[in-house]
Coordinates of C-alpha atoms in Angstrom, one line a residue:
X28 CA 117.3 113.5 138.6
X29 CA 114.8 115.7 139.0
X30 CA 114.0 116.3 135.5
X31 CA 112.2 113.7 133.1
X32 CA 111.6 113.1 129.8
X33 CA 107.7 113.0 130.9
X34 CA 107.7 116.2 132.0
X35 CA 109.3 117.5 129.0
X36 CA 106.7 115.6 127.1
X37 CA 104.2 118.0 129.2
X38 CA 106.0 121.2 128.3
X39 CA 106.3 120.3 124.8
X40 CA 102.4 119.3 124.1
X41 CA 101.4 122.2 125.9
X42 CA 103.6 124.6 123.6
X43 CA 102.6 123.4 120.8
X44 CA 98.8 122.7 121.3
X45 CA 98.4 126.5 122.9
X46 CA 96.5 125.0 125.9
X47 CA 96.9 122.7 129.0
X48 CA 93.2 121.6 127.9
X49 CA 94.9 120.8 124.2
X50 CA 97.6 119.6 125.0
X51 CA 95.7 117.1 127.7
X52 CA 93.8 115.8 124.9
X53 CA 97.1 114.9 122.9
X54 CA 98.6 113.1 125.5
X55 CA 95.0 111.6 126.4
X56 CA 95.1 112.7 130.0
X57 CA 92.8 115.3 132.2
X58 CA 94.1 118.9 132.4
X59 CA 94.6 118.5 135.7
X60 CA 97.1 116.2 134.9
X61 CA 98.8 118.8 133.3
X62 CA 98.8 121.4 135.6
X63 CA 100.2 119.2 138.6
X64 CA 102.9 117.9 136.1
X65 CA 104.1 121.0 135.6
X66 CA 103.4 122.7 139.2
X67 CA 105.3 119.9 140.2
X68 CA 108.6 120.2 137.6
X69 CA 108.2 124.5 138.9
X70 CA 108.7 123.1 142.1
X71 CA 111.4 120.3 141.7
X72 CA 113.8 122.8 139.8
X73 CA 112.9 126.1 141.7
X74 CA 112.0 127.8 138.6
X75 CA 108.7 129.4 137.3
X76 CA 108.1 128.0 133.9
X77 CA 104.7 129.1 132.8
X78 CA 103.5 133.5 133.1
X79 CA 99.7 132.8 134.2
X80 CA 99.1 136.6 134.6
X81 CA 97.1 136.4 131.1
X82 CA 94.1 134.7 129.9
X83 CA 96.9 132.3 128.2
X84 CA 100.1 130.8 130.2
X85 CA 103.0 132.0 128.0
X86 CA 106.5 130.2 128.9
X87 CA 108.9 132.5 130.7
X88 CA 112.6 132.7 129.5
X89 CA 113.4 130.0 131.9
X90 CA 110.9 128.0 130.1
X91 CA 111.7 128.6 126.9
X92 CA 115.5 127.9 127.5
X93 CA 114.0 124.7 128.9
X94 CA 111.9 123.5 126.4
X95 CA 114.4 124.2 123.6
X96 CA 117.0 122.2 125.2
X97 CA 114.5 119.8 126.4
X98 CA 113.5 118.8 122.4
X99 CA 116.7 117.9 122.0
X100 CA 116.3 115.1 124.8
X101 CA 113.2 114.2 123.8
X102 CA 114.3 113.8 119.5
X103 CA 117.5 111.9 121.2
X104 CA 115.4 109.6 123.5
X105 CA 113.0 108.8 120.6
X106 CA 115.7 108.2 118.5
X107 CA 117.6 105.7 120.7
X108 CA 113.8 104.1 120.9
X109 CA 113.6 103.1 117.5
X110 CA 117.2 102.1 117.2
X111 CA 116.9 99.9 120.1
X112 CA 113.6 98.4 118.3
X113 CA 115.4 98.2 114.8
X114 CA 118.8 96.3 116.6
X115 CA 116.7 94.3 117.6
X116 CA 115.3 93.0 114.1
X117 CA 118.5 92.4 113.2
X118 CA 120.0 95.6 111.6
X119 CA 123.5 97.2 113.0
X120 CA 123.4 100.5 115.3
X121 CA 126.3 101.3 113.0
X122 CA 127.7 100.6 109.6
X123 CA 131.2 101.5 109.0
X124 CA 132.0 101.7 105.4
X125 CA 135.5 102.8 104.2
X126 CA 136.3 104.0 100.4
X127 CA 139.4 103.5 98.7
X128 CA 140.9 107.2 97.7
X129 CA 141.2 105.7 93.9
X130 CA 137.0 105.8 94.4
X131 CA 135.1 109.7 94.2
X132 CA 133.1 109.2 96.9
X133 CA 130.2 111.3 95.2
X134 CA 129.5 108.6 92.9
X135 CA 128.7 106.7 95.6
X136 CA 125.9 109.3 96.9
X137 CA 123.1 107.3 94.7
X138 CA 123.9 104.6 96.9
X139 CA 123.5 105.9 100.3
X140 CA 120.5 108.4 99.1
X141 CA 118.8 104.6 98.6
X142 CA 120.2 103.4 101.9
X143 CA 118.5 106.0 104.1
X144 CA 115.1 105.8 102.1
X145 CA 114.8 101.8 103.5
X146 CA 114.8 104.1 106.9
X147 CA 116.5 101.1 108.9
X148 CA 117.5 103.6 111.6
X149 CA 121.7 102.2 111.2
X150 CA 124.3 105.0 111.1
X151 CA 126.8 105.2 108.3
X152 CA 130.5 106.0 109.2
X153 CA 132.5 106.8 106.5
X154 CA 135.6 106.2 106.0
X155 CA 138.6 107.4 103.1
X156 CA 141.5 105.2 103.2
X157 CA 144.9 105.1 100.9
X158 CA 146.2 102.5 99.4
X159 CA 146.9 99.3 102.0
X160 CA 144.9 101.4 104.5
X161 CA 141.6 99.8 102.9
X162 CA 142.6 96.4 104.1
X163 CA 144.0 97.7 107.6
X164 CA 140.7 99.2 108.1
X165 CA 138.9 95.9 107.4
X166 CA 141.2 93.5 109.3
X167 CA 141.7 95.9 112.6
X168 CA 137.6 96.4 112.5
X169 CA 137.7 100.4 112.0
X170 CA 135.2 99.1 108.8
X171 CA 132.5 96.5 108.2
X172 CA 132.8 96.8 104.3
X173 CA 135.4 98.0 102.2
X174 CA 134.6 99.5 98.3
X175 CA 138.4 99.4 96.8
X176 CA 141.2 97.2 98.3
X177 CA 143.7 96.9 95.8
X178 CA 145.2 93.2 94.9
X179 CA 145.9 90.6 97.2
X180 CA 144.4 90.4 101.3
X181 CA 146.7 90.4 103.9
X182 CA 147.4 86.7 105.2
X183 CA 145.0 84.8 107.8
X184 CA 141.4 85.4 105.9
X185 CA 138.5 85.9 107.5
X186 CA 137.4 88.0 104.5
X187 CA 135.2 87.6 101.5
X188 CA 136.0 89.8 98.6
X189 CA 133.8 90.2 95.2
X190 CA 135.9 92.0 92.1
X191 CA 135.1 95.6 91.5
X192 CA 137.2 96.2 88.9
X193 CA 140.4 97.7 87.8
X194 CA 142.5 100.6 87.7
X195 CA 144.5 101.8 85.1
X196 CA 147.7 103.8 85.5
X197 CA 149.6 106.3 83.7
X198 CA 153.0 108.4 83.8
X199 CA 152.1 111.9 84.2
X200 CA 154.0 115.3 84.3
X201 CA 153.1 118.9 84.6
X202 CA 153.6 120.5 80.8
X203 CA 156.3 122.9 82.6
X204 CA 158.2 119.5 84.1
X205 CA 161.0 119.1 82.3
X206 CA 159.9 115.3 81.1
X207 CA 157.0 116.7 79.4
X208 CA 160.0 117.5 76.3
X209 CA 161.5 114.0 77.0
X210 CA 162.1 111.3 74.5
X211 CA 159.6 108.6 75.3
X212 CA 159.4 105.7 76.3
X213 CA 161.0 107.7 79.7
X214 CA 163.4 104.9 81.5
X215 CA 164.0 104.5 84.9
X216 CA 167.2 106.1 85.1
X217 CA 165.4 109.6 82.9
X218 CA 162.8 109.8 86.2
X219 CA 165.1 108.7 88.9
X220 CA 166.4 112.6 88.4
X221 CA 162.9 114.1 89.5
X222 CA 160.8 113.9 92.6
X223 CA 158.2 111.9 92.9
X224 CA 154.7 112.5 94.3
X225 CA 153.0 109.7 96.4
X226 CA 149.9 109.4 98.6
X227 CA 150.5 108.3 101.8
X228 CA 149.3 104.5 102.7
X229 CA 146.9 105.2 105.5
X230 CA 147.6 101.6 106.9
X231 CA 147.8 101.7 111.1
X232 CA 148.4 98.6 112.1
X233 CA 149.8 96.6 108.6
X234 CA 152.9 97.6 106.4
X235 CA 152.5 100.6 104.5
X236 CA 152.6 99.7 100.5
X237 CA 154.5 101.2 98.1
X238 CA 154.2 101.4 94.5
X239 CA 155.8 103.2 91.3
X240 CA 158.8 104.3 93.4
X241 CA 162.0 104.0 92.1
X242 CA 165.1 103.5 94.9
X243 CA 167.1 106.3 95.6
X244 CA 164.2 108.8 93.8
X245 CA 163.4 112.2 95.6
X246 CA 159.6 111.4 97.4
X247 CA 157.3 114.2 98.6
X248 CA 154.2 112.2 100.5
X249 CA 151.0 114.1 100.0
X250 CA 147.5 113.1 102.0
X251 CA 145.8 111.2 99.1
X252 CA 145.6 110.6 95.4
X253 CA 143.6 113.6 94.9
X254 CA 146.2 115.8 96.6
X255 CA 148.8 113.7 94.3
X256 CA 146.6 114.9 91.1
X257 CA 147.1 118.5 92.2
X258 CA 150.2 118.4 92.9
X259 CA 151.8 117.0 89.9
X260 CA 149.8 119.4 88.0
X261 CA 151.1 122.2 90.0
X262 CA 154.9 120.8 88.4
X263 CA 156.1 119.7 92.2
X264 CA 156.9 116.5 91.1
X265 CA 155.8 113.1 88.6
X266 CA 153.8 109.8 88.8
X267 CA 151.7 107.7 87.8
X268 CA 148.2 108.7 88.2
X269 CA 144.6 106.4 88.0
X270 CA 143.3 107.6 84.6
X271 CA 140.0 107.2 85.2
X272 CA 140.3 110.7 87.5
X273 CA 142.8 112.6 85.5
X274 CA 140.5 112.9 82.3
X275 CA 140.1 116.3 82.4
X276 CA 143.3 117.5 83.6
X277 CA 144.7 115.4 80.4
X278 CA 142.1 116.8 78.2
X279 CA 142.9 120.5 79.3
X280 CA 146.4 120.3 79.1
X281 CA 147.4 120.6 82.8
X282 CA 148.6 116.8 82.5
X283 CA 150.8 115.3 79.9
X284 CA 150.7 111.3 79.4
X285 CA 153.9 109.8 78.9
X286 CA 155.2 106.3 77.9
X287 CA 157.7 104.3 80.0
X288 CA 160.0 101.9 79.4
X289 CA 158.9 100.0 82.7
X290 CA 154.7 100.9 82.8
X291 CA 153.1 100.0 85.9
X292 CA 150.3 97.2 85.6
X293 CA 146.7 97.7 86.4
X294 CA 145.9 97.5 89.9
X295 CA 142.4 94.7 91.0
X296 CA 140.1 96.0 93.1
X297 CA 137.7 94.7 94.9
X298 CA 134.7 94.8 97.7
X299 CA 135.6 93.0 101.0
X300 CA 134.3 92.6 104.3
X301 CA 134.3 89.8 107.3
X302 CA 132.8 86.5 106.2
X303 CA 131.5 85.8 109.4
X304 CA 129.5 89.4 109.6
X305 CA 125.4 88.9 109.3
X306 CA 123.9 92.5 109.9
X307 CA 120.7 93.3 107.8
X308 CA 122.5 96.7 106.2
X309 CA 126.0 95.0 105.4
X310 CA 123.6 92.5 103.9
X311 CA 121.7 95.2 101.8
X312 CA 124.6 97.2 100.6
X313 CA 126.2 93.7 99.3
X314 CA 123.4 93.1 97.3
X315 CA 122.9 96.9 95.8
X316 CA 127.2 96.2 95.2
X317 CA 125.5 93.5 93.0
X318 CA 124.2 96.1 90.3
X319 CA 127.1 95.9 87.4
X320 CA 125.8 99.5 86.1
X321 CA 126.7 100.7 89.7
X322 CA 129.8 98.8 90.2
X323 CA 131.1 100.3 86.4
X324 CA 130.6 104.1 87.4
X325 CA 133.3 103.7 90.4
X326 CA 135.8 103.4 88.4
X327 CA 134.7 104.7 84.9

């Protein structure tokens, strides 16, 4: 390859110093370095990079098209640099971290705003899974940590789990559904008659769960919990619904609580990941997942 990141080094000094002389001094060799590197990258590509009609060599188009890509490579290279370095201290190139849907992922911003200040160089993939999904994504290794598996790990361990908390549930309807006039509490043969609304269990590899179905009952299958919240407001169907996100809907009137015969229990959650996993970031979100104050504003 003809091109190197050396002699984009070159081209970049000397555009931003002004001068080969400058831009010599920067990279601590003679300007006669600089003049031959560049001669010699004119010549290599078959391009003129540098207009030396004035007093001051101004880059051409070429050059400029050159030197704007060229940053890229050079912000990339330096980049993989310090990763390389930071792997090599023990921290992960990447950290996958899937949230449970039941979890608003912007109360988790405090958390990763505190993660990139430590300026570890490891990259954060986020993940939104539903249901069973959270532990599919564990045990299959699309994540490193989980925040929100609900109940009980699949069978053959190789997990560690901390409680998180738990989330409540509650029968809701639209106030235009037609058990919002019902007699409470609603038995299982009064919701049987009305479509239910349930997020999809993003599991790939494990059974899908289910939950708060009845047999025979009428299902429409949304995306995730937040798409169930919306559409049982919109009257499209009933469910129980986490009550820790429907506050305000309840409050303003687009959701109405009702009493069943049969309530559904709460649901544990907790914070999982591989046992035998030893990465410097895994390690420091474990520890901020220590702080109870934290911990109580993902589900409050």
């Amino acid at each position: 390859m003809r091109l190197t990141l050396d002699a984009l080094t070159v081209l970049d000094a000397i555009d931003r110093k002004g001068s080969f002389a400058a831009a010599a001094e920067e990279l601590h060799r003679v300007p006669s370095a600089m003049t031959y590197a560049v001669q010699k990258l004119e010549q290599d590509l078959d391009v003129l990079l540098f207009d030396r009609r004035g007093h001051r060599a101004q880059l051409t188009e070429a050059g400029r098209q050159l030197l704007s890509e060229g940053r890229h490579l050079l912000h990339a290279a330096a980049e993989l640099e310090a990763r390389v370095r930071r792997v090599a201290t023990g921290y992960e190139v990447e950290l996958r971290v899937a949230v449970d849907d039941v979890i608003p992922m912007e109360r988790l911003y405090p958390l990763f705003q505190d993660f990139y200040r430590e300026d570890c160089g490891t990259r954060l993939r986020l993940l939104m899974e539903v249901y069973g999904g959270a532990w599919d994504a564990l045990v299959t290794r699309r994540a490193d940590l989980v925040i929100g598996v609900p109940g009980e790990g699949p069978p053959g361990g190789g997990y560690a789990t901390r409680p998180l908390g738990t989330v409540q549930w509650q029968f809701m309807v639209a106030p235009t559904h037609p058990l919002a006039q019902a007699p409470e509490p609603l038995k299982p043969e009064d919701i049987l008659k009305y479509r239910s609304i349930a997020a999809a269990d993003s599991s790939r590899n494990l059974p899908p769960r289910t939950s708060g179905l009845l047999t025979g009952q009428d299902v429409l299958t949304v995306p995730d919990v937040r798409y169930k919240i919306e559409f049982q407001c919109a009257g499209l169907g009933v469910g129980y619904l986490p009550v820790h996100l429907v506050r305000e809907e309840v409050k303003s009137g687009r959701l109405v609580v009702k009493q069943t015969l049969e309530p559904k229990p709460g649901v544990s959650m907790f914070i999982a990941w591989r046992s035998g996993d030893r990465g410097k970031a895994l390690r420091w979100f474990l520890e901020r997942l220590e702080d109870r104050e934290l911990i109580d504003s993902l589900l409050a």
